[in-house]
């Protein structure tokens, strides 16, 4: 499968996540425990990856898999990074409003490029760096509201701690992605075996979060497994399947493409979500949205298009060989 088809599918599924999550609400409230959704998504990815890995072993008994603990233990690191990232997110939202937080989140586009270069030693051309910065500018432009609104006034009025935590959150998100790509490409193990390891730890950490939430709440609503499916509807299950499917697509891109492709796919998904919201939720399109889409499309073209499509070079004309001129030398005799 070509990477651009996977990226296109990831864009479509990611853009529908927010819409499905909104549709899963009832009168603006969740009837289910939303913390159970990531857990079930991790379990879905683990079960599906296990089945695909079993099938691969049946077809090819020589399937590559590394079982040494020193290799397996590396797969716990992304779960730890995401756990820290989630806590930093909550801390950031105590200082920043939602609009400012979303704009600060666009820093992960640039930090992904920086970590991509530092840790994976992947060289990017100057044109590609310009494209990445343009992508961050485009997504930010689409999110900025009119400066006559109160949200615009609050953009630069938050405490300095909020901006620092927002930057840390962006770095953690980029670090998790870059480290996952490192894991996927460090050997020739089966993608499904790598997913089994990754999602096993993901399921454990998400279950630990549910247990911790119960402990903090004094088990007021009972244990998490007793209310695991309470309030679930067809739309809620679609959210779980969507979240799980996007995770599997991301791991495929980490194995066979790279983080920059994933960043472009998720950024374009955010813009597509805004466009869909115009038709589904009577969202009013703004000039900033149109400008952001144009800038992001320019960035997409700059990063992935071949150089000969970006530079209007004049056709090379071969110079005609100069005609050889006969030169006559006269030898003078010394007198």
PDB file of C-alpha atoms in Angstrom, residues 133-300:
ATOM      1  CA  UNK A 133       6.920  26.578   9.248  1.00  0.00           C
ATOM      2  CA  UNK A 134       4.242  27.506   6.703  1.00  0.00           C
ATOM      3  CA  UNK A 135       2.148  24.562   7.893  1.00  0.00           C
ATOM      4  CA  UNK A 136       2.329  25.823  11.484  1.00  0.00           C
ATOM      5  CA  UNK A 137       1.426  29.346  10.308  1.00  0.00           C
ATOM      6  CA  UNK A 138      -1.486  28.035   8.227  1.00  0.00           C
ATOM      7  CA  UNK A 139      -3.030  25.957  10.998  1.00  0.00           C
ATOM      8  CA  UNK A 140      -2.601  28.830  13.463  1.00  0.00           C
ATOM      9  CA  UNK A 141      -4.179  31.302  11.028  1.00  0.00           C
ATOM     10  CA  UNK A 142      -7.234  29.082  10.627  1.00  0.00           C
ATOM     11  CA  UNK A 143      -7.720  29.020  14.416  1.00  0.00           C
ATOM     12  CA  UNK A 144      -7.275  32.722  15.143  1.00  0.00           C
ATOM     13  CA  UNK A 145     -10.599  34.468  15.576  1.00  0.00           C
ATOM     14  CA  UNK A 146     -11.462  38.037  14.761  1.00  0.00           C
ATOM     15  CA  UNK A 147      -9.567  40.577  16.813  1.00  0.00           C
ATOM     16  CA  UNK A 148     -12.804  42.213  17.866  1.00  0.00           C
ATOM     17  CA  UNK A 149     -13.608  39.135  19.949  1.00  0.00           C
ATOM     18  CA  UNK A 150     -12.654  38.563  23.545  1.00  0.00           C
ATOM     19  CA  UNK A 151     -10.665  35.425  22.712  1.00  0.00           C
ATOM     20  CA  UNK A 152      -8.263  37.516  20.658  1.00  0.00           C
ATOM     21  CA  UNK A 153      -7.612  39.795  23.628  1.00  0.00           C
ATOM     22  CA  UNK A 154      -6.804  36.787  25.814  1.00  0.00           C
ATOM     23  CA  UNK A 155      -4.321  35.323  23.335  1.00  0.00           C
ATOM     24  CA  UNK A 156      -1.333  37.152  24.816  1.00  0.00           C
ATOM     25  CA  UNK A 157      -2.686  37.890  28.283  1.00  0.00           C
ATOM     26  CA  UNK A 158      -2.254  34.458  29.910  1.00  0.00           C
ATOM     27  CA  UNK A 159       0.350  33.841  32.644  1.00  0.00           C
ATOM     28  CA  UNK A 160       3.835  32.923  31.475  1.00  0.00           C
ATOM     29  CA  UNK A 161       3.430  29.490  33.106  1.00  0.00           C
ATOM     30  CA  UNK A 162       0.692  28.678  30.599  1.00  0.00           C
ATOM     31  CA  UNK A 163       2.909  29.381  27.587  1.00  0.00           C
ATOM     32  CA  UNK A 164       5.787  27.413  29.117  1.00  0.00           C
ATOM     33  CA  UNK A 165       3.540  24.418  29.792  1.00  0.00           C
ATOM     34  CA  UNK A 166       2.100  24.706  26.282  1.00  0.00           C
ATOM     35  CA  UNK A 167       5.608  24.551  24.832  1.00  0.00           C
ATOM     36  CA  UNK A 168       6.439  21.541  27.032  1.00  0.00           C
ATOM     37  CA  UNK A 169       3.227  19.826  25.890  1.00  0.00           C
ATOM     38  CA  UNK A 170       4.159  20.375  22.239  1.00  0.00           C
ATOM     39  CA  UNK A 171       7.657  18.986  22.826  1.00  0.00           C
ATOM     40  CA  UNK A 172       6.299  15.908  24.608  1.00  0.00           C
ATOM     41  CA  UNK A 173       3.835  15.210  21.797  1.00  0.00           C
ATOM     42  CA  UNK A 174       6.623  15.496  19.211  1.00  0.00           C
ATOM     43  CA  UNK A 175       8.975  13.389  21.327  1.00  0.00           C
ATOM     44  CA  UNK A 176       6.429  10.569  21.607  1.00  0.00           C
ATOM     45  CA  UNK A 177       5.976  10.503  17.839  1.00  0.00           C
ATOM     46  CA  UNK A 178       9.692  10.611  17.037  1.00  0.00           C
ATOM     47  CA  UNK A 179      10.501   7.926  19.612  1.00  0.00           C
ATOM     48  CA  UNK A 180       7.739   5.684  18.247  1.00  0.00           C
ATOM     49  CA  UNK A 181       9.218   6.043  14.759  1.00  0.00           C
ATOM     50  CA  UNK A 182      12.617   5.091  16.184  1.00  0.00           C
ATOM     51  CA  UNK A 183      11.109   1.937  17.714  1.00  0.00           C
ATOM     52  CA  UNK A 184       9.348   0.955  14.513  1.00  0.00           C
ATOM     53  CA  UNK A 185      12.441   1.334  12.360  1.00  0.00           C
ATOM     54  CA  UNK A 186      15.196   0.143  14.681  1.00  0.00           C
ATOM     55  CA  UNK A 187      14.935  -3.434  13.368  1.00  0.00           C
ATOM     56  CA  UNK A 188      13.093  -5.533  10.814  1.00  0.00           C
ATOM     57  CA  UNK A 189      10.572  -7.005  13.240  1.00  0.00           C
ATOM     58  CA  UNK A 190       7.026  -7.574  12.075  1.00  0.00           C
ATOM     59  CA  UNK A 191       4.869  -4.464  12.283  1.00  0.00           C
ATOM     60  CA  UNK A 192       2.131  -6.487  13.994  1.00  0.00           C
ATOM     61  CA  UNK A 193       4.545  -7.800  16.635  1.00  0.00           C
ATOM     62  CA  UNK A 194       5.724  -4.258  17.322  1.00  0.00           C
ATOM     63  CA  UNK A 195       2.103  -3.148  17.623  1.00  0.00           C
ATOM     64  CA  UNK A 196       1.359  -5.970  20.084  1.00  0.00           C
ATOM     65  CA  UNK A 197       4.150  -4.727  22.347  1.00  0.00           C
ATOM     66  CA  UNK A 198       3.189  -1.076  21.970  1.00  0.00           C
ATOM     67  CA  UNK A 199      -0.512  -1.557  22.641  1.00  0.00           C
ATOM     68  CA  UNK A 200      -0.003  -4.010  25.490  1.00  0.00           C
ATOM     69  CA  UNK A 201       1.699  -1.290  27.498  1.00  0.00           C
ATOM     70  CA  UNK A 202      -0.829   1.244  26.233  1.00  0.00           C
ATOM     71  CA  UNK A 203      -3.707  -0.875  27.554  1.00  0.00           C
ATOM     72  CA  UNK A 204      -1.976  -1.343  30.915  1.00  0.00           C
ATOM     73  CA  UNK A 205      -1.361   2.375  31.394  1.00  0.00           C
ATOM     74  CA  UNK A 206      -4.904   3.316  30.363  1.00  0.00           C
ATOM     75  CA  UNK A 207      -6.311   0.738  32.786  1.00  0.00           C
ATOM     76  CA  UNK A 208      -4.064   2.171  35.514  1.00  0.00           C
ATOM     77  CA  UNK A 209      -5.551   5.587  34.831  1.00  0.00           C
ATOM     78  CA  UNK A 210      -9.091   4.227  35.288  1.00  0.00           C
ATOM     79  CA  UNK A 211      -8.073   2.618  38.588  1.00  0.00           C
ATOM     80  CA  UNK A 212      -6.489   5.878  39.739  1.00  0.00           C
ATOM     81  CA  UNK A 213      -9.631   7.849  38.807  1.00  0.00           C
ATOM     82  CA  UNK A 214     -11.707   5.428  40.891  1.00  0.00           C
ATOM     83  CA  UNK A 215      -9.359   5.833  43.838  1.00  0.00           C
ATOM     84  CA  UNK A 216      -9.458   9.636  43.636  1.00  0.00           C
ATOM     85  CA  UNK A 217     -13.252   9.585  43.411  1.00  0.00           C
ATOM     86  CA  UNK A 218     -13.566   7.288  46.412  1.00  0.00           C
ATOM     87  CA  UNK A 219     -15.275   4.608  44.275  1.00  0.00           C
ATOM     88  CA  UNK A 220     -18.426   6.741  44.328  1.00  0.00           C
ATOM     89  CA  UNK A 221     -19.622   5.298  41.012  1.00  0.00           C
ATOM     90  CA  UNK A 222     -18.248   1.819  41.611  1.00  0.00           C
ATOM     91  CA  UNK A 223     -15.249   0.208  39.966  1.00  0.00           C
ATOM     92  CA  UNK A 224     -14.402   1.064  36.380  1.00  0.00           C
ATOM     93  CA  UNK A 225     -15.161  -2.402  34.981  1.00  0.00           C
ATOM     94  CA  UNK A 226     -18.693  -2.228  36.380  1.00  0.00           C
ATOM     95  CA  UNK A 227     -19.507   0.887  34.372  1.00  0.00           C
ATOM     96  CA  UNK A 228     -17.245   0.163  31.391  1.00  0.00           C
ATOM     97  CA  UNK A 229     -20.043   0.125  28.803  1.00  0.00           C
ATOM     98  CA  UNK A 230     -22.572   2.308  30.647  1.00  0.00           C
ATOM     99  CA  UNK A 231     -24.128   4.930  28.396  1.00  0.00           C
ATOM    100  CA  UNK A 232     -22.509   3.554  25.240  1.00  0.00           C
ATOM    101  CA  UNK A 233     -24.367   4.077  21.973  1.00  0.00           C
ATOM    102  CA  UNK A 234     -23.609   3.214  18.363  1.00  0.00           C
ATOM    103  CA  UNK A 235     -21.931   6.605  17.952  1.00  0.00           C
ATOM    104  CA  UNK A 236     -19.743   5.966  21.004  1.00  0.00           C
ATOM    105  CA  UNK A 237     -18.595   2.657  19.548  1.00  0.00           C
ATOM    106  CA  UNK A 238     -17.817   4.468  16.306  1.00  0.00           C
ATOM    107  CA  UNK A 239     -15.601   6.833  18.314  1.00  0.00           C
ATOM    108  CA  UNK A 240     -13.752   3.829  19.798  1.00  0.00           C
ATOM    109  CA  UNK A 241     -13.279   2.173  16.395  1.00  0.00           C
ATOM    110  CA  UNK A 242     -12.211   5.474  14.846  1.00  0.00           C
ATOM    111  CA  UNK A 243      -9.642   6.135  17.567  1.00  0.00           C
ATOM    112  CA  UNK A 244      -8.293   2.593  17.320  1.00  0.00           C
ATOM    113  CA  UNK A 245      -8.100   2.656  13.526  1.00  0.00           C
ATOM    114  CA  UNK A 246      -6.221   5.964  13.450  1.00  0.00           C
ATOM    115  CA  UNK A 247      -3.707   4.532  15.914  1.00  0.00           C
ATOM    116  CA  UNK A 248      -3.055   1.555  13.642  1.00  0.00           C
ATOM    117  CA  UNK A 249      -2.642   3.824  10.629  1.00  0.00           C
ATOM    118  CA  UNK A 250      -0.183   6.023  12.528  1.00  0.00           C
ATOM    119  CA  UNK A 251       1.947   3.003  13.456  1.00  0.00           C
ATOM    120  CA  UNK A 252       1.979   1.981   9.770  1.00  0.00           C
ATOM    121  CA  UNK A 253       3.200   5.445   8.802  1.00  0.00           C
ATOM    122  CA  UNK A 254       5.854   5.346  11.521  1.00  0.00           C
ATOM    123  CA  UNK A 255       7.122   2.049  10.064  1.00  0.00           C
ATOM    124  CA  UNK A 256       6.995   2.798   6.353  1.00  0.00           C
ATOM    125  CA  UNK A 257       6.887   6.604   6.114  1.00  0.00           C
ATOM    126  CA  UNK A 258       7.823   9.148   8.802  1.00  0.00           C
ATOM    127  CA  UNK A 259       6.569  11.638  11.373  1.00  0.00           C
ATOM    128  CA  UNK A 260       6.353  14.530   8.943  1.00  0.00           C
ATOM    129  CA  UNK A 261       3.782  12.654   6.852  1.00  0.00           C
ATOM    130  CA  UNK A 262       1.748  12.055  10.014  1.00  0.00           C
ATOM    131  CA  UNK A 263       1.984  15.739  10.971  1.00  0.00           C
ATOM    132  CA  UNK A 264       0.676  16.804   7.568  1.00  0.00           C
ATOM    133  CA  UNK A 265      -2.149  14.251   7.704  1.00  0.00           C
ATOM    134  CA  UNK A 266      -3.340  15.363  11.156  1.00  0.00           C
ATOM    135  CA  UNK A 267      -2.985  19.067  10.311  1.00  0.00           C
ATOM    136  CA  UNK A 268      -5.037  18.691   7.135  1.00  0.00           C
ATOM    137  CA  UNK A 269      -7.576  16.708   9.168  1.00  0.00           C
ATOM    138  CA  UNK A 270      -8.044  19.663  11.500  1.00  0.00           C
ATOM    139  CA  UNK A 271      -8.832  21.929   8.556  1.00  0.00           C
ATOM    140  CA  UNK A 272     -11.178  19.324   7.083  1.00  0.00           C
ATOM    141  CA  UNK A 273     -13.000  19.110  10.419  1.00  0.00           C
ATOM    142  CA  UNK A 274     -13.647  22.855  10.279  1.00  0.00           C
ATOM    143  CA  UNK A 275     -15.028  22.544   6.753  1.00  0.00           C
ATOM    144  CA  UNK A 276     -17.320  19.684   7.768  1.00  0.00           C
ATOM    145  CA  UNK A 277     -18.511  21.673  10.772  1.00  0.00           C
ATOM    146  CA  UNK A 278     -19.859  24.331   8.397  1.00  0.00           C
ATOM    147  CA  UNK A 279     -22.416  21.816   7.073  1.00  0.00           C
ATOM    148  CA  UNK A 280     -23.034  19.737  10.201  1.00  0.00           C
ATOM    149  CA  UNK A 281     -23.037  22.278  13.038  1.00  0.00           C
ATOM    150  CA  UNK A 282     -23.770  25.599  11.301  1.00  0.00           C
ATOM    151  CA  UNK A 283     -20.178  26.701  11.874  1.00  0.00           C
ATOM    152  CA  UNK A 284     -19.601  30.073  10.205  1.00  0.00           C
ATOM    153  CA  UNK A 285     -16.511  30.024   7.968  1.00  0.00           C
ATOM    154  CA  UNK A 286     -14.115  32.900   8.477  1.00  0.00           C
ATOM    155  CA  UNK A 287     -11.540  34.616   6.316  1.00  0.00           C
ATOM    156  CA  UNK A 288      -8.862  33.161   8.574  1.00  0.00           C
ATOM    157  CA  UNK A 289     -10.075  29.634   7.757  1.00  0.00           C
ATOM    158  CA  UNK A 290      -9.804  30.197   4.007  1.00  0.00           C
ATOM    159  CA  UNK A 291      -6.379  31.801   4.360  1.00  0.00           C
ATOM    160  CA  UNK A 292      -5.217  28.923   6.583  1.00  0.00           C
ATOM    161  CA  UNK A 293      -6.350  26.324   4.030  1.00  0.00           C
ATOM    162  CA  UNK A 294      -4.520  28.123   1.224  1.00  0.00           C
ATOM    163  CA  UNK A 295      -1.302  28.409   3.263  1.00  0.00           C
ATOM    164  CA  UNK A 296      -1.442  24.737   4.273  1.00  0.00           C
ATOM    165  CA  UNK A 297      -1.978  23.609   0.677  1.00  0.00           C
ATOM    166  CA  UNK A 298       1.026  25.697  -0.385  1.00  0.00           C
ATOM    167  CA  UNK A 299       3.053  24.064   2.395  1.00  0.00           C
ATOM    168  CA  UNK A 300       1.937  20.590   1.303  1.00  0.00           C
TER     169      UNK A 300
END
